[in-house]
PDB file of C-alpha atoms in Angstrom:
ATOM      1  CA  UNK A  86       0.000   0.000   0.000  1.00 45.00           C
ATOM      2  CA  UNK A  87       1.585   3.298  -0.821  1.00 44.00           C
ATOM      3  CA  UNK A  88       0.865   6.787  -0.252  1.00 42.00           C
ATOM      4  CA  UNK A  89       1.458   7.942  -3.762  1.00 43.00           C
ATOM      5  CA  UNK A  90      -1.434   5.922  -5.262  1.00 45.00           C
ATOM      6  CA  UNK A  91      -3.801   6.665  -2.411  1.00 48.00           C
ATOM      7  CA  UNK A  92      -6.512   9.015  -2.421  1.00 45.00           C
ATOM      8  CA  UNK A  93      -6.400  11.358   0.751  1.00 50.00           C
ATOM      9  CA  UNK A  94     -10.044  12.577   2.378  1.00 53.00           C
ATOM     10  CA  UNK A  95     -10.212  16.380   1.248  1.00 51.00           C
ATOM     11  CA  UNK A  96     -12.413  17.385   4.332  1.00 48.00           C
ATOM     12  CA  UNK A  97     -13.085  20.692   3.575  1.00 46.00           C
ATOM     13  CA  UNK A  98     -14.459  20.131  -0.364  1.00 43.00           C
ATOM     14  CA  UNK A  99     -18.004  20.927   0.494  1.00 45.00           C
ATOM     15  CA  UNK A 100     -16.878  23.424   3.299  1.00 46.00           C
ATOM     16  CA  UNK A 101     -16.058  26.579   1.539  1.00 48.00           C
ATOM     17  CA  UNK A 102     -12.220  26.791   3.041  1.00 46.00           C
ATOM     18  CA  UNK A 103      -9.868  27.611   0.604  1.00 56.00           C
ATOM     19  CA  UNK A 104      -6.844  27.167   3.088  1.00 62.00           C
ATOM     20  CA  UNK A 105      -3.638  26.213   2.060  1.00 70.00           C
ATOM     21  CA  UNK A 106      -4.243  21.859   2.224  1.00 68.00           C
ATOM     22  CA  UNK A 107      -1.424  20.094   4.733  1.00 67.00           C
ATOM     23  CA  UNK A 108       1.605  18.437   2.796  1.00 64.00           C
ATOM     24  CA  UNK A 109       0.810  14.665   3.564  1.00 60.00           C
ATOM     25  CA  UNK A 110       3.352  12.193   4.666  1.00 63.00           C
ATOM     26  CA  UNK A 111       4.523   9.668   2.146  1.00 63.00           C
ATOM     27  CA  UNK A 112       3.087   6.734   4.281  1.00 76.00           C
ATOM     28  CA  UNK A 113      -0.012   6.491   6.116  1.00 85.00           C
ATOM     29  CA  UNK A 114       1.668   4.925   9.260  1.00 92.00           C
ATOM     30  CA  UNK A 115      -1.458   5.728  11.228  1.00 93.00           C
ATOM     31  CA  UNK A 116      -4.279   4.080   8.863  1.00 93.00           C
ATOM     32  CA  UNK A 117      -1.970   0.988   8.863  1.00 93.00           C
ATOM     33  CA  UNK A 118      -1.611   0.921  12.597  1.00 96.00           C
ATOM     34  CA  UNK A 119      -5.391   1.580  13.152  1.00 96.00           C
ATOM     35  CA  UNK A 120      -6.177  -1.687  10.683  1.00 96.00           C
ATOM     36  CA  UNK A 121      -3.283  -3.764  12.479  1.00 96.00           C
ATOM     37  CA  UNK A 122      -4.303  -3.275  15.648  1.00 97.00           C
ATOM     38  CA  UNK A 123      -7.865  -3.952  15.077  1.00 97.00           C
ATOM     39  CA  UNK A 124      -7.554  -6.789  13.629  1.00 96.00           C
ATOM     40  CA  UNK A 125      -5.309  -8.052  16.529  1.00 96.00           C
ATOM     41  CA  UNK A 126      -8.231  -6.897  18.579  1.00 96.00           C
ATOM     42  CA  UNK A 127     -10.731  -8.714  16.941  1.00 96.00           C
ATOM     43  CA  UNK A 128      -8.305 -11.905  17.428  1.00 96.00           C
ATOM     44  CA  UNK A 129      -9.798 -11.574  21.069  1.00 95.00           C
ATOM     45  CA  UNK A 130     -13.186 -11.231  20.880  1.00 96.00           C
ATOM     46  CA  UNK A 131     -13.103 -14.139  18.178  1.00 96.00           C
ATOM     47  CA  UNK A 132     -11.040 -16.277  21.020  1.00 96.00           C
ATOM     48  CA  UNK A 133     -14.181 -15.472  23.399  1.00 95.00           C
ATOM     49  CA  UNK A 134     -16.612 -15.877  20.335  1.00 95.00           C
ATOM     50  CA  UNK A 135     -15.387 -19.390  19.190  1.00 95.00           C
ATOM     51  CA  UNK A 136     -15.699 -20.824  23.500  1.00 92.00           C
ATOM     52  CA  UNK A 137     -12.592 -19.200  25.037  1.00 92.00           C
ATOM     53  CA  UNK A 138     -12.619 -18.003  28.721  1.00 90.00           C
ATOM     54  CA  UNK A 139      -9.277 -16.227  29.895  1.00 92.00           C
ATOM     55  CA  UNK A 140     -10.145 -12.674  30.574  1.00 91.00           C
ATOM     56  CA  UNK A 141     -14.188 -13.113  31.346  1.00 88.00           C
ATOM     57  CA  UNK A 142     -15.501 -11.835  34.529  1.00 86.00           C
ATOM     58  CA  UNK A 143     -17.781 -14.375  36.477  1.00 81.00           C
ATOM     59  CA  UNK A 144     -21.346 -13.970  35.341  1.00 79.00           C
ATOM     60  CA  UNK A 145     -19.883 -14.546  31.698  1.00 81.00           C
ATOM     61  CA  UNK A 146     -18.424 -17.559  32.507  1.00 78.00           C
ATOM     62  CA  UNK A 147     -21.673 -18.672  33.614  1.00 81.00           C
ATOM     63  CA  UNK A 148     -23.841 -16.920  30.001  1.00 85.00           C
ATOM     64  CA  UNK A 149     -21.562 -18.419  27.641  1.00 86.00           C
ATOM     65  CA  UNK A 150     -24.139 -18.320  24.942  1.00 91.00           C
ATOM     66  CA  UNK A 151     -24.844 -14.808  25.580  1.00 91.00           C
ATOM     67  CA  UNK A 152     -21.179 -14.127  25.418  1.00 92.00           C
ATOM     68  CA  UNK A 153     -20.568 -15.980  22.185  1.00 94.00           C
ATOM     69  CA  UNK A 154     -22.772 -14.550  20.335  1.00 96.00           C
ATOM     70  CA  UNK A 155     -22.086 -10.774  21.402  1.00 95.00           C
ATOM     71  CA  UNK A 156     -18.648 -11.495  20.595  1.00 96.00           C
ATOM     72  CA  UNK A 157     -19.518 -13.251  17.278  1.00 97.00           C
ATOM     73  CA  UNK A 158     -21.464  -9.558  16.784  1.00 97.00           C
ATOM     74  CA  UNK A 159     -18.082  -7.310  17.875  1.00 96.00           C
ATOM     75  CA  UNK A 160     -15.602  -9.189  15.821  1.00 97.00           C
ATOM     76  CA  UNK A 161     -18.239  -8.752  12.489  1.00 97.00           C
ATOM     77  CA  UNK A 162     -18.330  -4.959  13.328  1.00 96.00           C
ATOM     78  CA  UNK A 163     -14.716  -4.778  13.664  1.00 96.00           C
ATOM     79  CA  UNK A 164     -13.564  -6.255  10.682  1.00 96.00           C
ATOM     80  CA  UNK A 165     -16.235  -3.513   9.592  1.00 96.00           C
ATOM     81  CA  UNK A 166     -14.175  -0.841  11.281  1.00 95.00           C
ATOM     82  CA  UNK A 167     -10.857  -2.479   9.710  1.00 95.00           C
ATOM     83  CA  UNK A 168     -12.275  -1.963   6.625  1.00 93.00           C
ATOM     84  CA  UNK A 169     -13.514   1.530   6.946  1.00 94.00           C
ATOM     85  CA  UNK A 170      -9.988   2.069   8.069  1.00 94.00           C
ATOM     86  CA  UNK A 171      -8.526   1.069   5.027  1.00 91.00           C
ATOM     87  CA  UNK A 172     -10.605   2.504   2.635  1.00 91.00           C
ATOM     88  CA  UNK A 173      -8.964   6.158   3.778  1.00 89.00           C
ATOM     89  CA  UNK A 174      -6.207   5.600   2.006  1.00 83.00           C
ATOM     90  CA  UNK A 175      -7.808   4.118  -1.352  1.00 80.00           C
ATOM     91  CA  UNK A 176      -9.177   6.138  -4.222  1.00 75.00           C
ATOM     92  CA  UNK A 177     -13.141   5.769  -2.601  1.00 76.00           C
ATOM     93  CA  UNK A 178     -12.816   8.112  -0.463  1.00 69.00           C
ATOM     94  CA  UNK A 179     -12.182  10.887  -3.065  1.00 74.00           C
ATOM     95  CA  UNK A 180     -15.519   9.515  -4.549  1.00 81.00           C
ATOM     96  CA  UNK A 181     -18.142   9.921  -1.277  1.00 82.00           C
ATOM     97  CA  UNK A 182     -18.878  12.647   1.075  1.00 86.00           C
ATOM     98  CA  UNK A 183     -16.297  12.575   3.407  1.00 84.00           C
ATOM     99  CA  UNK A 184     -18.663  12.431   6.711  1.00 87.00           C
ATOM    100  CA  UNK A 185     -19.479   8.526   5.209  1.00 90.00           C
ATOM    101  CA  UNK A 186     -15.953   7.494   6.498  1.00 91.00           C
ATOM    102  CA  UNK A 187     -15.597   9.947   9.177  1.00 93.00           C
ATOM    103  CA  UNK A 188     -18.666   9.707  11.056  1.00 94.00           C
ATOM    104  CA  UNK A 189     -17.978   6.016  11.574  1.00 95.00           C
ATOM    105  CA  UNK A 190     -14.367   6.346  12.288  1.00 96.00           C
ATOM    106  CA  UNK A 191     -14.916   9.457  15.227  1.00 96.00           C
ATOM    107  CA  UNK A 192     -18.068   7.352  16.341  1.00 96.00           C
ATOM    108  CA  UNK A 193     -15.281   4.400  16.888  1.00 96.00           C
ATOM    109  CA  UNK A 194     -12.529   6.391  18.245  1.00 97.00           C
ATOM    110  CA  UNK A 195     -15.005   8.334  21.280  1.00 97.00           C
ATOM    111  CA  UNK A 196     -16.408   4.923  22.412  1.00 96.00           C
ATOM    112  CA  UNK A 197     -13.433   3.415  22.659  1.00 97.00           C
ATOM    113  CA  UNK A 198     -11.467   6.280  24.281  1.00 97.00           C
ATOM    114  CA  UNK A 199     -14.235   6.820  26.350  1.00 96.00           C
ATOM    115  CA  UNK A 200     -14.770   3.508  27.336  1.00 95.00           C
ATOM    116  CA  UNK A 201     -10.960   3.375  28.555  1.00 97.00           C
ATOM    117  CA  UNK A 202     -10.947   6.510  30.491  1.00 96.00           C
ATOM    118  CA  UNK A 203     -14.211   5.849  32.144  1.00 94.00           C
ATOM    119  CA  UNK A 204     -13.390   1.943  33.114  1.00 93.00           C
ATOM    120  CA  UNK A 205      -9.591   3.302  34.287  1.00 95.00           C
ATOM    121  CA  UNK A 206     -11.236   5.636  36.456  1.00 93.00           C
ATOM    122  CA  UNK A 207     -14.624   3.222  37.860  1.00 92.00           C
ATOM    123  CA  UNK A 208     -11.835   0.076  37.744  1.00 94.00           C
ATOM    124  CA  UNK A 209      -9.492   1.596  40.094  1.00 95.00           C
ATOM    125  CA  UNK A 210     -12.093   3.594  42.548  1.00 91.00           C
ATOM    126  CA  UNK A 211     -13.051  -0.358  43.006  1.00 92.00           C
ATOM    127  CA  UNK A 212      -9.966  -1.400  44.150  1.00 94.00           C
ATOM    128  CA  UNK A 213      -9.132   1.496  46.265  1.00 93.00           C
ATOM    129  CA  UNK A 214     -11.917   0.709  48.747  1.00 89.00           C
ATOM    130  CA  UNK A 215     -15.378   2.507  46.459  1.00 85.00           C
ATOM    131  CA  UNK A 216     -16.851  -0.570  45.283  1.00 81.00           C
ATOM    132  CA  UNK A 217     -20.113   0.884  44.132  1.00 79.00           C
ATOM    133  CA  UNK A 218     -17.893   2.308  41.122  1.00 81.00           C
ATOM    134  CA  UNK A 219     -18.484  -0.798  39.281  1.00 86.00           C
ATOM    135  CA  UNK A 220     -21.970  -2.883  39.442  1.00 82.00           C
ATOM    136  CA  UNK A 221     -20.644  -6.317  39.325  1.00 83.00           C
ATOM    137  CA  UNK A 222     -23.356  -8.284  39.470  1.00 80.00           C
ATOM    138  CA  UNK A 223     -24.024 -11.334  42.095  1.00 79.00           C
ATOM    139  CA  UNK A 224     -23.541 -14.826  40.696  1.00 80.00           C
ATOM    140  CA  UNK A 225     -25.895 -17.632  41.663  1.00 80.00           C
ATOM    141  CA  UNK A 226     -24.108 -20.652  43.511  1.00 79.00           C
ATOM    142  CA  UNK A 227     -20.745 -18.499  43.922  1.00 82.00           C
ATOM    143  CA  UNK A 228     -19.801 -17.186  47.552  1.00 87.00           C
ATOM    144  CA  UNK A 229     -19.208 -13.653  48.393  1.00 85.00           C
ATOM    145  CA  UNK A 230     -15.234 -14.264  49.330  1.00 88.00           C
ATOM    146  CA  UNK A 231     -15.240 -15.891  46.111  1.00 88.00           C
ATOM    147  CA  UNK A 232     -16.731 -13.228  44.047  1.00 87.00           C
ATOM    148  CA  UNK A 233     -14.996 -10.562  45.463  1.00 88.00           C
ATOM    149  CA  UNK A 234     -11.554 -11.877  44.607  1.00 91.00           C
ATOM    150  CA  UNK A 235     -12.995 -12.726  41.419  1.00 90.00           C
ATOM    151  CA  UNK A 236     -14.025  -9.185  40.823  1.00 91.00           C
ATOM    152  CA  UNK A 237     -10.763  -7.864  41.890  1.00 93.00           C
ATOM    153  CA  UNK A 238      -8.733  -9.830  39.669  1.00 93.00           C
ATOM    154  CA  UNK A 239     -11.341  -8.370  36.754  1.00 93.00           C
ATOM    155  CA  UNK A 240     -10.618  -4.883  37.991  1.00 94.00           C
ATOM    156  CA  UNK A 241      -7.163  -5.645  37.766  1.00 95.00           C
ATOM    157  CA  UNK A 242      -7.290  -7.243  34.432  1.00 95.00           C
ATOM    158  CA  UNK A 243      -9.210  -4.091  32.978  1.00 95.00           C
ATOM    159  CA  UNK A 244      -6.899  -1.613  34.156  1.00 97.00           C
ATOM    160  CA  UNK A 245      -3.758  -3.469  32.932  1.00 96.00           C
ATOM    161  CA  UNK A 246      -5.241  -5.098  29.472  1.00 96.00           C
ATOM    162  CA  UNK A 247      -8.469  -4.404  28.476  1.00 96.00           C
ATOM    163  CA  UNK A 248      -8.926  -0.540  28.945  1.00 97.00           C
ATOM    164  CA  UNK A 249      -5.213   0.379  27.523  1.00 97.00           C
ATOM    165  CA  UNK A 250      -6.454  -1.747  24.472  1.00 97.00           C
ATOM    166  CA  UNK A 251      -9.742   0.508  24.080  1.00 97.00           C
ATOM    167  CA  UNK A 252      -7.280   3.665  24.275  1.00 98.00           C
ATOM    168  CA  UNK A 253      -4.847   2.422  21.857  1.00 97.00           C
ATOM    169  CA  UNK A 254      -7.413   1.793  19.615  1.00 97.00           C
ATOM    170  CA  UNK A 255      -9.798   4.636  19.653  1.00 97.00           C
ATOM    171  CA  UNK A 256      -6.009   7.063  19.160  1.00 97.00           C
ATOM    172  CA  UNK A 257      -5.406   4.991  16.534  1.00 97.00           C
ATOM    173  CA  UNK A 258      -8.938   5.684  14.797  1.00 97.00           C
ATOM    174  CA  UNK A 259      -8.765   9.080  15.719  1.00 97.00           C
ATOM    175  CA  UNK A 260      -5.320  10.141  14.088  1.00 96.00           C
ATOM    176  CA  UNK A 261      -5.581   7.198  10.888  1.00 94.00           C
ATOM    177  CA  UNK A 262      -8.657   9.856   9.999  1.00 93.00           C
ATOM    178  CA  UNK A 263      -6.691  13.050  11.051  1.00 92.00           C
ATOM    179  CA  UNK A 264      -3.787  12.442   8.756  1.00 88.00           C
ATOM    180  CA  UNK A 265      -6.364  12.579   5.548  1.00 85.00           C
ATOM    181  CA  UNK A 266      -8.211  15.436   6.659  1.00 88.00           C
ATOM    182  CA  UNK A 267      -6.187  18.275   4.484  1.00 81.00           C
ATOM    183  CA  UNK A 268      -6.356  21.732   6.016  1.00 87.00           C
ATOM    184  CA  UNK A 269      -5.869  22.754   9.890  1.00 89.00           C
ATOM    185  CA  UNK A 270      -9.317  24.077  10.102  1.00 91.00           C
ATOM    186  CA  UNK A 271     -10.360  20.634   9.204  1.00 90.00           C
ATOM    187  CA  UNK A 272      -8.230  18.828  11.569  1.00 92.00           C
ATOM    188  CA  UNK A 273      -9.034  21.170  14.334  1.00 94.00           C
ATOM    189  CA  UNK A 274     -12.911  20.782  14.035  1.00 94.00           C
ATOM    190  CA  UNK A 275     -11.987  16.794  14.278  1.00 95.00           C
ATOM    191  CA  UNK A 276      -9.974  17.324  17.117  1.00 95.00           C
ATOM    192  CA  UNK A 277     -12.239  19.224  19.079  1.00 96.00           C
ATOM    193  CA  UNK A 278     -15.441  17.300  18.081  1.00 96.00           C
ATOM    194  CA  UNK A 279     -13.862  13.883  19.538  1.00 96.00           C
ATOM    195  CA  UNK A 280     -12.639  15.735  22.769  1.00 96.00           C
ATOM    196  CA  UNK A 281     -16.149  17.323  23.160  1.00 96.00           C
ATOM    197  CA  UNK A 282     -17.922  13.565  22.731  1.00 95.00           C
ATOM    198  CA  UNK A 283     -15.225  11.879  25.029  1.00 96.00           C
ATOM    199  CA  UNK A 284     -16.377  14.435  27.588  1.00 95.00           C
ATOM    200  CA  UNK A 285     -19.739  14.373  27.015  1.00 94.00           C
ATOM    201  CA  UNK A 286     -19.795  10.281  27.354  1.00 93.00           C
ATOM    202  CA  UNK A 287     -17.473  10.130  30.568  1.00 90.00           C
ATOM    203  CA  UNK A 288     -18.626  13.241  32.748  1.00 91.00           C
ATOM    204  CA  UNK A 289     -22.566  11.695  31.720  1.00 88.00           C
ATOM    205  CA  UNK A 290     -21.211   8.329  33.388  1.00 83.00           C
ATOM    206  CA  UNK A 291     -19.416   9.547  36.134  1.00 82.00           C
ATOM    207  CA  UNK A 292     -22.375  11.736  37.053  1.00 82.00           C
ATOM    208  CA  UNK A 293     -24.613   8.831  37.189  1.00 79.00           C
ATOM    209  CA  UNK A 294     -21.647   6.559  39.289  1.00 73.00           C
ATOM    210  CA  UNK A 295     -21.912   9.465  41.592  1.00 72.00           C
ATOM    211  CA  UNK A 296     -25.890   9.653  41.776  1.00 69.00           C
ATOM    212  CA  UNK A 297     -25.329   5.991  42.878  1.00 64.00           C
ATOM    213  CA  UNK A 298     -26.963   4.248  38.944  1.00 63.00           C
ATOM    214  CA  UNK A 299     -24.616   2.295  36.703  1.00 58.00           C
ATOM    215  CA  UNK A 300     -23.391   3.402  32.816  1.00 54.00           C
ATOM    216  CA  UNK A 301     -23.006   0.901  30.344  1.00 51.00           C
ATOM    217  CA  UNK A 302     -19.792   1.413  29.164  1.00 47.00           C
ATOM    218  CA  UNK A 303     -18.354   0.336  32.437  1.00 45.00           C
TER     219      UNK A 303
END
């Protein structure tokens, strides 16, 4: 794949900028990081989609149906993802509104980023002593002792694996689209609009952890 033959997003077309368009580098090192690292993403959910059970927290363990097929779901969307991913650096996106790839990509890139800043955050309130930070729920048949140092080791397994995965991969989204939007004005908006739905998604959560309800994303 090379840069020369690729067809960069030209963000501003139907904006009315006429600024002076960003020189863009002769690779796209971030679209090929973004696709490589979803991929190796996906290899997880797959692992859990296909029976696998290194990772899940208790109550999955005991759904594994439910779990499969959720993860069977994830994986489709992101090979999806991968592919929206790739297709920024290929002559289709000079060919469709540029929102088409970019709406998707952003909408990947805040849930993921805020996803790992809000599970950091809930993940290790738990384990400093709050544990109404994160609703893990009760598990028929399992005792309490047993649960709890189940749940810890999930906590701990978040904050070390899972969450820095979500950040890696919603920065990766987020700059793979950056580097083909062409002016500053463009890249700014893009930058600011993520920021504002990060912040929008994780004060909403925490404001509910605090009212004493539970957010999804956790």
């Amino acid at each position: 794949m090379t840069f020369e033959k690729s067809m960069p997003i030209d963000e501003s077309a139907n904006s009315g900028d006429r600024e002076q368009e960003i020189t863009l580098p002769p690779q796209p090192v971030w679209v090929q990081l973004a696709f490589a690292f979803t991929l190796l993403f996906m290899a997880l959910h797959l692992y859990w989609a296909v029976g696998g059970t290194w990772g899940l927290p208790l109550l999955a363990l005991q759904e594994k149906a439910a779990v499969q097929a959720v993860n069977w779901v994830v994986s489709a969307i992101m090979v999806i993802g991968a592919f929206f991913v790739l297709a920024l650096n290929h002559p289709i996106a000079r060919r469709v509104p540029s929102w088409t790839l970019l709406v998707p990509i952003g909408t990947g890139a805040v849930v993921c980023v805020s996803h790992a800043i809000y599970g950091l955050i809930t993940k290790t309130l738990y384990l400093s002593g709050w544990e109404g930070a994160v609703n893990f729920p009760v598990v028929s048949g399992v005792s309490p002792a047993t649960a709890a140092a189940e749940n810890r080791q999930s906590a701990i397994l978040d904050i070390v694996v899972f969450e820095p995965c979500f950040l890696i991969q919603g920065l990766l989204l987020a700059l793979a689209a950056w580097q083909f939007i062409r002016t500053p004005a463009g890249r700014r908006r893009w930058r600011l609009s993520l920021i504002a739905g990060i912040a929008v998604i994780d004060v909403f959560g925490l404001l509910l952890d605090l009212a004493g309800m539970q957010f999804a994303i956790s």
